[in-house]
Tab-separated table of C-alpha atoms in Angstrom:
chain	number	residue	atom	x	y	z
A	1	MET	CA	0.000	0.000	0.000
A	2	VAL	CA	1.201	3.254	-0.992
A	3	CYS	CA	1.145	5.888	1.551
A	4	HIS	CA	1.072	9.311	0.447
A	5	ARG	CA	3.506	11.273	2.604
A	6	HIS	CA	4.809	14.746	2.652
A	7	PRO	CA	7.279	15.564	-0.162
A	8	MET	CA	9.970	16.578	2.322
A	9	SER	CA	9.759	13.166	3.852
A	10	LEU	CA	10.175	11.620	0.482
A	11	LEU	CA	13.240	13.680	-0.185
A	12	LEU	CA	14.755	12.684	3.096
A	13	SER	CA	14.017	9.073	2.466
A	14	LEU	CA	15.605	9.283	-0.958
A	15	ALA	CA	18.740	10.898	0.440
A	16	VAL	CA	19.108	8.219	3.078
A	17	PHE	CA	18.630	5.538	0.460
A	18	CYS	CA	21.300	7.015	-1.784
A	19	SER	CA	23.678	7.262	1.098
A	20	LEU	CA	23.075	3.702	2.034
A	21	GLN	CA	23.488	2.677	-1.594
A	22	ALA	CA	26.757	4.555	-1.816
A	23	CYS	CA	28.019	2.916	1.295
A	24	SER	CA	26.953	-0.401	0.010
A	25	SER	CA	28.720	0.228	-3.242
A	26	ALA	CA	31.943	1.232	-1.481
A	27	SER	CA	31.958	-1.861	0.681
A	28	SER	CA	30.822	-4.403	-1.839
A	29	PRO	CA	32.437	-5.554	-5.107
A	30	SER	CA	31.846	-3.550	-8.215
A	31	PHE	CA	29.591	-4.749	-10.832
A	32	PRO	CA	30.022	-3.818	-14.467
A	33	SER	CA	26.542	-3.296	-14.765
A	34	SER	CA	27.041	-0.157	-12.688
A	35	PRO	CA	28.664	2.755	-14.605
A	36	THR	CA	30.170	4.277	-11.491
A	37	ALA	CA	31.899	1.098	-10.431
A	38	ALA	CA	33.412	0.659	-13.903
A	39	ALA	CA	34.868	4.113	-13.792
A	40	LEU	CA	36.300	3.497	-10.417
A	41	GLU	CA	37.674	0.154	-11.598
A	42	ARG	CA	39.367	1.846	-14.518
A	43	GLN	CA	40.846	4.488	-12.271
A	44	LYS	CA	42.032	1.744	-9.969
A	45	GLN	CA	43.532	-0.158	-12.861
A	46	ASP	CA	45.139	2.995	-14.173
A	47	LEU	CA	46.638	3.602	-10.747
A	48	ILE	CA	47.831	0.035	-10.616
A	49	ASN	CA	49.299	0.292	-14.094
A	50	ARG	CA	50.984	3.584	-13.305
A	51	ALA	CA	52.363	2.074	-10.119
A	52	LYS	CA	53.697	-0.888	-12.060
A	53	GLN	CA	55.130	1.477	-14.659
A	54	GLU	CA	56.725	3.570	-11.948
A	55	LYS	CA	58.008	0.385	-10.380
A	56	ASP	CA	59.399	-0.830	-13.685
A	57	ASN	CA	60.887	2.587	-14.354
A	58	ALA	CA	62.430	2.619	-10.896
A	59	VAL	CA	63.768	-0.894	-11.417
A	60	SER	CA	65.156	0.111	-14.818
A	61	ALA	CA	66.686	3.257	-13.337
A	62	ALA	CA	68.107	1.233	-10.477
A	63	ARG	CA	69.518	-1.304	-12.930
A	64	ALA	CA	70.949	1.505	-15.076
A	65	ALA	CA	72.394	3.151	-11.997
A	66	ALA	CA	73.786	-0.201	-10.869
A	67	SER	CA	75.260	-0.743	-14.340
A	68	GLU	CA	76.796	2.712	-14.264
A	69	VAL	CA	78.137	2.113	-10.788
A	70	SER	CA	79.467	-1.272	-11.898
A	71	SER	CA	81.119	0.326	-14.959
A	72	ALA	CA	82.560	3.084	-12.828
A	73	VAL	CA	83.808	0.542	-10.313
A	74	ALA	CA	85.235	-1.584	-13.143
A	75	ALA	CA	86.896	1.480	-14.681
A	76	SER	CA	88.272	2.500	-11.335
A	77	ALA	CA	89.430	-1.055	-10.724
A	78	GLY	CA	91.078	-1.168	-14.172
A	79	LEU	CA	92.860	2.147	-13.559
A	80	ALA	CA	93.916	0.976	-10.139
A	81	ALA	CA	95.110	-2.269	-11.683
A	82	GLN	CA	97.071	-0.359	-14.315
A	83	GLN	CA	98.577	1.895	-11.671
A	84	ALA	CA	99.357	-1.117	-9.538
A	85	GLU	CA	100.912	-2.862	-12.544
A	86	ALA	CA	102.988	0.255	-13.359
A	87	ALA	CA	104.116	0.525	-9.756
A	88	ALA	CA	104.914	-3.169	-9.686
A	89	SER	CA	106.863	-2.771	-12.946
A	90	GLU	CA	108.825	0.132	-11.492
A	91	ILE	CA	109.560	-1.829	-8.337
A	92	ALA	CA	110.575	-4.837	-10.433
A	93	SER	CA	112.857	-2.660	-12.606
A	94	ALA	CA	114.464	-1.102	-9.536
A	95	ALA	CA	114.910	-4.540	-8.000
A	96	ALA	CA	116.360	-5.846	-11.265
A	97	ALA	CA	118.777	-2.872	-11.445
A	98	LYS	CA	119.885	-3.471	-7.870
A	99	ALA	CA	120.230	-7.144	-8.623
A	100	ASN	CA	122.299	-6.390	-11.730
A	101	THR	CA	124.490	-4.002	-9.719
A	102	ALA	CA	124.946	-6.616	-7.036
A	103	VAL	CA	125.739	-9.243	-9.664
A	104	SER	CA	128.195	-6.856	-11.374
A	105	GLN	CA	129.895	-6.068	-8.083
A	106	ALA	CA	129.979	-9.732	-7.228
A	107	GLY	CA	131.352	-10.446	-10.698
A	108	THR	CA	134.016	-7.759	-10.267
A	109	LEU	CA	134.999	-9.131	-6.882
A	110	ALA	CA	134.953	-12.627	-8.279
A	111	ALA	CA	137.034	-11.528	-11.281
A	112	ALA	CA	139.548	-9.807	-9.000
A	113	GLU	CA	139.718	-12.886	-6.813
A	114	ILE	CA	140.101	-15.090	-9.874
A	115	GLU	CA	142.805	-12.781	-11.274
A	116	LYS	CA	144.619	-12.858	-7.943
A	117	LYS	CA	144.462	-16.633	-7.794
A	118	LYS	CA	145.520	-16.807	-11.435
A	119	ASN	CA	148.566	-14.626	-10.756
A	120	ILE	CA	149.491	-16.773	-7.776
A	121	LEU	CA	149.163	-19.889	-9.903
A	122	LEU	CA	151.226	-18.299	-12.693
A	123	GLN	CA	153.958	-17.380	-10.222
A	124	LYS	CA	154.010	-20.902	-8.885
A	125	LEU	CA	154.009	-22.216	-12.441
A	126	ASN	CA	156.917	-19.964	-13.413
A	127	GLN	CA	158.856	-21.013	-10.323
A	128	GLU	CA	158.213	-24.641	-11.101
A	129	GLN	CA	159.115	-24.051	-14.739
A	130	ASN	CA	162.376	-22.344	-13.767
A	131	ARG	CA	163.156	-25.189	-11.397
A	132	VAL	CA	162.471	-27.752	-14.099
A	133	VAL	CA	164.478	-25.777	-16.674
A	134	SER	CA	167.348	-25.449	-14.208
A	135	THR	CA	167.206	-29.175	-13.490
A	136	ILE	CA	167.091	-29.993	-17.186
A	137	SER	CA	169.912	-27.531	-17.904
A	138	SER	CA	172.139	-28.984	-15.194
A	139	GLY	CA	171.310	-32.477	-16.394
A	140	LYS	CA	172.059	-31.407	-19.953
A	141	ASP	CA	175.385	-29.944	-18.901
A	142	ARG	CA	176.299	-33.169	-17.136
A	143	MET	CA	175.327	-35.138	-20.213
A	144	LEU	CA	177.280	-32.812	-22.482
A	145	SER	CA	180.331	-33.172	-20.270
A	146	SER	CA	180.272	-36.936	-20.793
A	147	ILE	CA	178.805	-37.270	-24.294
A	148	PRO	CA	180.580	-35.614	-27.243
A	149	LEU	CA	178.255	-33.804	-29.645
A	150	ALA	CA	179.276	-34.595	-33.196
A	151	GLY	CA	178.467	-32.030	-35.854
A	152	ASP	CA	176.968	-29.435	-33.515
A	153	MET	CA	178.321	-26.213	-35.049
A	154	SER	CA	176.350	-24.014	-32.650
A	155	LYS	CA	178.784	-24.851	-29.827
A	156	SER	CA	182.188	-23.332	-29.559
A	157	SER	CA	185.129	-25.266	-30.915
A	158	ALA	CA	186.733	-25.248	-27.484
A	159	ALA	CA	183.702	-26.832	-25.842
A	160	SER	CA	183.430	-29.378	-28.636
A	161	ALA	CA	187.075	-30.228	-28.365
A	162	SER	CA	186.885	-30.644	-24.599
A	163	GLY	CA	183.633	-32.628	-24.529
A	164	GLY	CA	183.906	-35.457	-22.043
A	165	LEU	CA	186.681	-33.805	-20.027
A	166	PRO	CA	186.293	-33.733	-16.236
A	167	ASP	CA	185.539	-30.360	-14.652
A	168	ALA	CA	188.939	-30.345	-12.972
A	169	VAL	CA	190.656	-30.604	-16.340
A	170	LYS	CA	188.437	-27.886	-17.808
A	171	LEU	CA	189.239	-25.632	-14.858
A	172	LEU	CA	192.934	-26.335	-15.330
A	173	ILE	CA	192.662	-25.377	-19.012
A	174	GLY	CA	190.652	-22.205	-18.355
A	175	ALA	CA	192.525	-20.972	-15.283
A	176	GLY	CA	195.894	-22.038	-16.708
A	177	GLY	CA	195.223	-20.187	-19.948
A	178	ILE	CA	194.131	-17.027	-18.092
A	179	TYR	CA	197.109	-17.102	-15.750
A	180	THR	CA	199.626	-17.740	-18.526
A	181	ALA	CA	198.235	-15.220	-20.998
A	182	PHE	CA	197.595	-12.354	-18.573
A	183	LEU	CA	200.667	-12.805	-16.387
A	184	TYR	CA	202.739	-12.517	-19.536
A	185	TYR	CA	200.436	-9.725	-20.752
A	186	GLY	CA	201.135	-7.678	-17.606
A	187	SER	CA	204.847	-8.308	-17.834
A	188	LEU	CA	204.924	-7.201	-21.483
A	189	GLN	CA	202.825	-4.111	-20.734
A	190	GLU	CA	205.286	-3.074	-18.051
A	191	ASP	CA	208.212	-3.734	-20.398
A	192	VAL	CA	206.673	-1.569	-23.117
A	193	PHE	CA	206.349	1.499	-20.888
A	194	ARG	CA	209.660	0.952	-19.076
A	195	TYR	CA	211.525	0.636	-22.371
A	196	THR	CA	214.067	3.363	-23.047
A	197	ALA	CA	215.478	3.907	-26.524
A	198	GLU	CA	219.143	4.687	-27.220
A	199	ASP	CA	218.303	8.368	-27.447
A	200	GLY	CA	216.654	8.248	-24.021
A	201	SER	CA	213.078	8.490	-25.341
A	202	SER	CA	210.329	6.172	-24.173
A	203	PHE	CA	207.080	4.852	-25.581
A	204	LYS	CA	204.191	7.233	-24.815
A	205	ALA	CA	201.657	6.320	-27.536
A	206	ALA	CA	199.119	4.686	-25.211
A	207	TRP	CA	196.202	5.107	-27.645
A	208	PHE	CA	198.257	3.592	-30.485
A	209	LEU	CA	198.898	0.590	-28.211
A	210	GLN	CA	195.137	0.241	-27.684
A	211	VAL	CA	194.632	0.286	-31.464
A	212	LEU	CA	196.912	-2.734	-31.891
A	213	GLU	CA	195.522	-4.600	-28.860
A	214	ALA	CA	191.907	-4.096	-29.972
A	215	LEU	CA	192.799	-5.121	-33.542
A	216	ALA	CA	194.239	-8.432	-32.315
A	217	ASN	CA	191.071	-9.055	-30.291
A	218	VAL	CA	188.883	-8.221	-33.304
A	219	VAL	CA	190.719	-10.796	-35.439
A	220	ILE	CA	190.511	-13.551	-32.794
A	221	GLY	CA	186.917	-12.640	-31.971
A	222	PHE	CA	185.940	-12.786	-35.648
A	223	MET	CA	187.507	-16.226	-36.014
A	224	GLY	CA	185.687	-17.501	-32.950
A	225	MET	CA	182.421	-15.966	-34.144
A	226	GLN	CA	182.729	-17.762	-37.474
A	227	LEU	CA	183.267	-21.085	-35.705
A	228	THR	CA	180.387	-20.702	-33.241
A	229	GLY	CA	178.007	-18.783	-35.508
A	230	ALA	CA	177.164	-15.091	-35.383
A	231	THR	CA	174.054	-13.862	-33.559
A	232	LYS	CA	171.723	-11.645	-35.614
A	233	GLY	CA	169.770	-8.634	-34.404
A	234	ILE	CA	172.322	-7.461	-31.823
A	235	PRO	CA	171.768	-3.826	-30.634
A	236	LEU	CA	175.099	-2.395	-31.799
A	237	LYS	CA	174.557	1.080	-30.340
A	238	MET	CA	175.168	-0.089	-26.774
A	239	PHE	CA	178.141	-2.149	-27.947
A	240	GLY	CA	179.603	1.059	-29.365
A	241	ILE	CA	179.098	3.021	-26.134
A	242	SER	CA	180.395	0.192	-23.957
A	243	GLY	CA	183.419	-0.334	-26.206
A	244	ALA	CA	184.300	3.364	-26.197
A	245	ALA	CA	184.156	3.532	-22.396
A	246	GLN	CA	186.162	0.316	-21.974
A	247	VAL	CA	188.992	1.313	-24.311
A	248	SER	CA	189.167	4.702	-22.600
A	249	ALA	CA	189.646	2.999	-19.231
A	250	LYS	CA	192.397	0.760	-20.620
A	251	ALA	CA	194.119	3.714	-22.300
A	252	CYS	CA	194.122	5.633	-19.003
A	253	THR	CA	195.842	2.676	-17.322
A	254	SER	CA	198.474	2.692	-20.039
A	255	LEU	CA	198.862	6.468	-19.695
A	256	ALA	CA	199.344	6.038	-15.944
A	257	LEU	CA	202.204	3.611	-16.633
A	258	ALA	CA	203.595	5.898	-19.343
A	259	ASN	CA	203.659	8.762	-16.829
A	260	GLY	CA	205.678	6.987	-14.175
A	261	LEU	CA	203.174	4.993	-12.103
A	262	SER	CA	204.702	1.625	-11.227
A	263	PHE	CA	203.011	-1.536	-12.445
A	264	PRO	CA	202.376	-3.018	-8.946
A	265	VAL	CA	200.704	0.211	-7.787
A	266	ALA	CA	198.621	0.460	-10.949
A	267	THR	CA	197.509	-3.191	-10.720
A	268	LEU	CA	196.574	-2.939	-7.058
A	269	ALA	CA	194.697	0.292	-7.710
A	270	LYS	CA	192.762	-1.339	-10.561
A	271	SER	CA	191.664	-4.024	-8.095
A	272	GLY	CA	189.688	-1.309	-6.298
A	273	LYS	CA	187.028	-1.020	-9.028
A	274	MET	CA	184.404	-1.278	-6.331
A	275	ALA	CA	185.312	2.204	-5.072
A	276	PRO	CA	183.880	4.237	-8.009
A	277	VAL	CA	180.887	1.910	-8.217
A	278	MET	CA	180.102	2.490	-4.539
A	279	ALA	CA	180.684	6.232	-4.855
A	280	GLY	CA	178.339	6.513	-7.817
A	281	SER	CA	175.648	4.428	-6.129
A	282	LEU	CA	175.874	6.483	-2.943
A	283	LEU	CA	175.677	9.780	-4.837
A	284	LEU	CA	172.711	8.638	-6.907
A	285	GLY	CA	171.029	7.155	-3.844
A	286	GLY	CA	169.250	3.892	-3.217
A	287	ALA	CA	172.344	1.820	-2.440
A	288	THR	CA	173.452	0.443	0.890
A	289	TYR	CA	176.700	-1.311	1.733
A	290	SER	CA	177.918	-3.273	4.719
A	291	ILE	CA	180.793	-2.178	6.926
A	292	ARG	CA	182.801	-5.063	5.537
A	293	GLU	CA	182.433	-3.760	1.986
A	294	TYR	CA	183.623	-0.313	3.052
A	295	LEU	CA	186.610	-1.876	4.852
A	296	GLN	CA	187.485	-3.915	1.748
A	297	VAL	CA	187.675	-0.820	-0.430
A	298	VAL	CA	189.631	1.071	2.232
A	299	ALA	CA	192.077	-1.848	2.523
A	300	ILE	CA	192.685	-1.995	-1.232
A	301	ILE	CA	193.066	1.753	-1.688
A	302	GLY	CA	195.030	2.209	1.534
A	303	GLY	CA	197.320	-0.713	0.730
A	304	THR	CA	197.930	0.691	-2.747
A	305	ALA	CA	198.832	4.082	-1.290
A	306	ILE	CA	201.202	2.457	1.207
A	307	VAL	CA	202.911	0.487	-1.580
A	308	SER	CA	203.379	3.646	-3.653
A	309	MET	CA	205.003	5.373	-0.663
A	310	GLY	CA	206.955	2.365	0.559
A	311	LYS	CA	209.413	1.983	-2.294
A	312	LYS	CA	213.019	2.018	-1.218
A	313	LYS	CA	215.211	4.799	-2.415
A	314	GLY	CA	217.230	3.912	-5.459
A	315	GLY	CA	214.450	1.807	-6.856
A	316	SER	CA	212.646	2.422	-10.138
A	317	SER	CA	211.016	5.719	-10.927
A	318	SER	CA	208.485	6.881	-8.351
A	319	SER	CA	204.829	7.222	-9.091
A	320	SER	CA	204.001	10.615	-10.522
A	321	SER	CA	201.000	12.679	-9.630
A	322	LEU	CA	199.923	12.598	-13.283
A	323	GLY	CA	200.099	8.801	-13.261
A	324	VAL	CA	197.917	8.718	-10.135
A	325	ALA	CA	195.414	11.035	-11.819
A	326	TYR	CA	195.236	8.721	-14.844
A	327	ILE	CA	194.694	5.614	-12.734
A	328	ILE	CA	191.895	7.344	-10.810
A	329	LEU	CA	190.296	8.337	-14.124
A	330	SER	CA	190.664	4.740	-15.273
A	331	LEU	CA	188.799	3.533	-12.185
A	332	VAL	CA	185.999	6.034	-12.823
A	333	LEU	CA	185.722	4.837	-16.419
A	334	ASP	CA	185.622	1.242	-15.159
A	335	GLY	CA	182.548	2.156	-13.124
A	336	VAL	CA	180.962	3.839	-16.155
A	337	THR	CA	181.772	0.806	-18.310
A	338	ALA	CA	180.106	-1.527	-15.803
A	339	GLY	CA	176.941	0.574	-15.992
A	340	PHE	CA	176.954	0.511	-19.801
A	341	GLN	CA	177.515	-3.250	-19.820
A	342	LYS	CA	174.484	-3.771	-17.579
A	343	LYS	CA	172.425	-1.628	-19.924
A	344	LEU	CA	173.797	-3.599	-22.868
A	345	LYS	CA	172.504	-6.825	-21.319
A	346	MET	CA	169.109	-5.193	-20.787
A	347	GLU	CA	168.991	-4.007	-24.412
A	348	THR	CA	169.898	-7.451	-25.781
A	349	ALA	CA	167.244	-9.045	-23.554
A	350	LYS	CA	164.678	-6.476	-24.738
A	351	ALA	CA	165.601	-7.220	-28.357
A	352	GLY	CA	165.106	-10.938	-27.669
A	353	VAL	CA	168.662	-11.941	-28.589
A	354	LYS	CA	171.376	-13.668	-26.581
A	355	PRO	CA	174.847	-12.884	-27.960
A	356	LYS	CA	177.438	-15.629	-27.731
A	357	PRO	CA	180.816	-15.013	-26.026
A	358	TYR	CA	182.622	-14.362	-29.306
A	359	ASP	CA	179.860	-11.953	-30.367
A	360	PHE	CA	180.706	-9.891	-27.274
A	361	MET	CA	184.414	-10.167	-27.962
A	362	PHE	CA	184.181	-9.165	-31.630
A	363	TRP	CA	181.700	-6.289	-31.428
A	364	THR	CA	183.108	-4.775	-28.226
A	365	ASN	CA	186.675	-4.831	-29.533
A	366	LEU	CA	185.589	-3.577	-32.952
A	367	PHE	CA	184.204	-0.405	-31.399
A	368	MET	CA	187.233	-0.228	-29.112
A	369	PHE	CA	189.438	-0.375	-32.186
A	370	LEU	CA	187.446	2.323	-34.009
A	371	THR	CA	187.438	4.622	-30.943
A	372	ALA	CA	191.151	4.161	-30.309
A	373	THR	CA	191.990	4.714	-33.990
A	374	VAL	CA	190.076	8.006	-34.140
A	375	ILE	CA	191.640	9.336	-30.908
A	376	ALA	CA	195.138	8.087	-31.763
A	377	ALA	CA	194.915	9.686	-35.212
A	378	GLY	CA	193.656	12.939	-33.709
A	379	LEU	CA	196.526	13.031	-31.199
A	380	GLY	CA	199.100	12.111	-33.844
A	381	GLU	CA	199.988	8.896	-32.005
A	382	VAL	CA	199.571	6.666	-35.052
A	383	THR	CA	202.506	8.206	-36.934
A	384	ALA	CA	204.503	8.712	-33.722
A	385	GLY	CA	203.913	5.104	-32.623
A	386	ILE	CA	204.795	3.650	-35.996
A	387	ALA	CA	207.961	5.791	-36.129
A	388	PHE	CA	209.015	4.706	-32.615
A	389	CYS	CA	208.389	1.025	-33.388
A	390	SER	CA	210.293	1.321	-36.684
A	391	SER	CA	213.268	2.810	-34.869
A	392	ASN	CA	213.051	0.237	-32.062
A	393	PRO	CA	212.099	-3.220	-33.466
A	394	GLU	CA	212.577	-4.739	-30.016
A	395	ILE	CA	209.587	-2.901	-28.595
A	396	LEU	CA	207.531	-3.760	-31.676
A	397	SER	CA	207.876	-7.477	-30.921
A	398	LYS	CA	206.803	-6.828	-27.323
A	399	ILE	CA	203.730	-4.886	-28.503
A	400	VAL	CA	202.762	-7.678	-30.913
A	401	LYS	CA	203.107	-10.306	-28.160
A	402	PHE	CA	201.210	-8.056	-25.745
A	403	SER	CA	198.300	-7.748	-28.199
A	404	LEU	CA	198.200	-11.476	-28.914
A	405	CYS	CA	198.228	-12.298	-25.192
A	406	SER	CA	195.218	-10.032	-24.746
A	407	GLY	CA	193.239	-11.862	-27.451
A	408	VAL	CA	194.251	-15.339	-26.273
A	409	GLY	CA	193.553	-14.435	-22.642
A	410	GLN	CA	190.046	-13.229	-23.514
A	411	SER	CA	189.389	-16.506	-25.334
A	412	PHE	CA	190.277	-18.439	-22.176
A	413	ILE	CA	188.022	-16.109	-20.181
A	414	PHE	CA	185.096	-16.960	-22.443
A	415	TYR	CA	185.991	-20.662	-22.221
A	416	THR	CA	185.824	-20.431	-18.428
A	417	ILE	CA	182.516	-18.550	-18.541
A	418	ALA	CA	181.036	-21.233	-20.813
A	419	ASN	CA	181.995	-24.070	-18.446
A	420	PHE	CA	181.856	-22.590	-14.941
A	421	ASP	CA	180.048	-20.201	-12.674
A	422	PRO	CA	181.053	-16.489	-12.930
A	423	LEU	CA	182.394	-16.731	-9.380
A	424	VAL	CA	185.067	-19.141	-10.632
A	425	LEU	CA	186.156	-16.597	-13.229
A	426	SER	CA	186.180	-13.829	-10.617
A	427	THR	CA	188.384	-15.971	-8.393
A	428	VAL	CA	190.841	-16.686	-11.199
A	429	THR	CA	191.136	-13.085	-12.425
A	430	THR	CA	191.379	-11.661	-8.888
A	431	THR	CA	194.140	-13.996	-7.781
A	432	ARG	CA	195.879	-13.393	-11.124
A	433	LYS	CA	196.225	-9.711	-10.233
A	434	ILE	CA	197.898	-10.603	-6.941
A	435	PHE	CA	200.336	-12.896	-8.716
A	436	SER	CA	200.992	-10.201	-11.351
A	437	VAL	CA	201.974	-7.771	-8.598
A	438	LEU	CA	204.270	-10.310	-6.913
A	439	LEU	CA	205.783	-11.343	-10.247
A	440	SER	CA	206.520	-7.722	-11.140
A	441	ILE	CA	208.144	-7.086	-7.751
A	442	PHE	CA	210.409	-10.128	-7.967
A	443	LEU	CA	211.266	-10.028	-11.693
A	444	LYS	CA	211.276	-6.316	-12.587
A	445	GLY	CA	213.545	-5.043	-9.836
A	446	HIS	CA	210.961	-3.249	-7.680
A	447	SER	CA	212.468	-2.776	-4.252
A	448	LEU	CA	210.029	-2.473	-1.369
A	449	SER	CA	210.575	-1.585	2.267
A	450	GLY	CA	208.751	-3.223	5.125
A	451	THR	CA	206.092	-0.545	4.840
A	452	GLY	CA	205.634	-1.347	1.166
A	453	TRP	CA	205.198	-5.052	1.934
A	454	SER	CA	202.650	-4.237	4.615
A	455	GLY	CA	200.765	-2.265	1.974
A	456	ILE	CA	200.878	-5.295	-0.335
A	457	ALA	CA	199.497	-7.467	2.453
A	458	LEU	CA	196.744	-4.956	3.282
A	459	ALA	CA	195.637	-4.571	-0.340
A	460	CYS	CA	195.708	-8.340	-0.948
A	461	SER	CA	193.652	-8.937	2.190
A	462	GLY	CA	191.026	-6.526	0.860
A	463	ILE	CA	190.997	-8.342	-2.495
A	464	VAL	CA	190.696	-11.780	-0.884
A	465	SER	CA	187.958	-10.520	1.466
A	466	GLU	CA	185.963	-9.208	-1.492
A	467	LEU	CA	186.341	-12.578	-3.209
A	468	HIS	CA	185.207	-14.410	-0.059
A	469	LEU	CA	182.176	-12.118	0.282
A	470	LYS	CA	181.099	-12.889	-3.281
A	471	SER	CA	181.484	-16.611	-2.607
A	472	SER	CA	179.385	-16.406	0.565
A	473	ALA	CA	176.664	-14.428	-1.191
A	474	LYS	CA	176.586	-17.021	-3.972
A	475	LYS	CA	176.193	-19.883	-1.496
A	476	LYS	CA	173.357	-18.053	0.307
A	477	ALA	CA	171.599	-17.464	-3.013
A	478	HIS	CA	171.813	-21.152	-3.867
A	479	GLY	CA	170.647	-22.074	-0.365
A	480	ALA	CA	167.587	-19.825	-0.712
């Protein structure tokens, strides 16, 4: 039944109904049949879609940001890796350089140590080699002394001829030849300068005498050199200097005799060759001598001075001051000659040659001959000497014998050198001088007082002491 109400009531009822319907619509599911619900559904779906889109966009942005961060991290990591690699390379290079330096230093030290050890080994090897060579050489000498070498032209004729001879016989030949030749040589030299011609003149051409003596030695030396074979490549310059100094010393000895110095005094004085050598070494520095060596020289020189002052009155002519000056100059030249001879040996060793005895004899005497000829010709002694010898044939024969004795005596000296130690030769020549002095005193009419004989004894003791010192030094050297 329909009730007819007031219109206001109807309006209120309608409003309440709509409100209830709206509430019902909001709390209940939408129905497509309702246009309002569809619109709301679309709005809802749009919101959902936009939310999803925003979500997807956010996810994409996050992924892009993550990718960018990852790329940036990767780039940073790559740069860091490169920097780390560069730093590691630098460290490795520095370490390698230090290692190379250490290796180089170690190599240098090792090389120095190796070089040191090598030098020590070489020294030991050289010592062993020298010992072996010395042993072989001594064994060879013993074999050569008992086995003759047939057809060996490189040996001297004297050695070939005496092959198989005992050492005692060889010493007798060498020493006997030296004694005989030089004792007679000294006697003839004294006779030449003591000779007085019928007109009262005497022989003064000392340089002319050296020309003839050197010429005889050149001839004998040349013959010996042809038999033993000449050595090539010899430094002749030093032979020339040594020869000039040696002939000058010999000429000064002859001039001392020509100017009144007695033969015994001159011979004793010439035994003091050590004096100028010591003086030169002391002046130049670097040399030291024992008290014994000083006493030896003092004994020889002092004894010679005593002999020169101890001649009895009425004896032969006294020693002149000019003769003493010449003998002193001769001693000085002996010292100079010894220095040149040492240098000559050094030059021949540097040139790689070893001259034989007759090479020394020939070349030294050749330059002695040339030097003496030039000086004798310049002083006019060649013509004066020839004229004196022509007027006095007796002195000419003495000069010829004197020259031959010099050549023969030198040959025996070289024979002794070839077969014995130099000390043996020194002993023979030193004692020969003593015998020459005694022979001159007894055979040439030299009259000595007791003082003179004491001088002879003093000088001879100095000579014998020098010889004994050399022998002791030689034994010590062999013992070492």
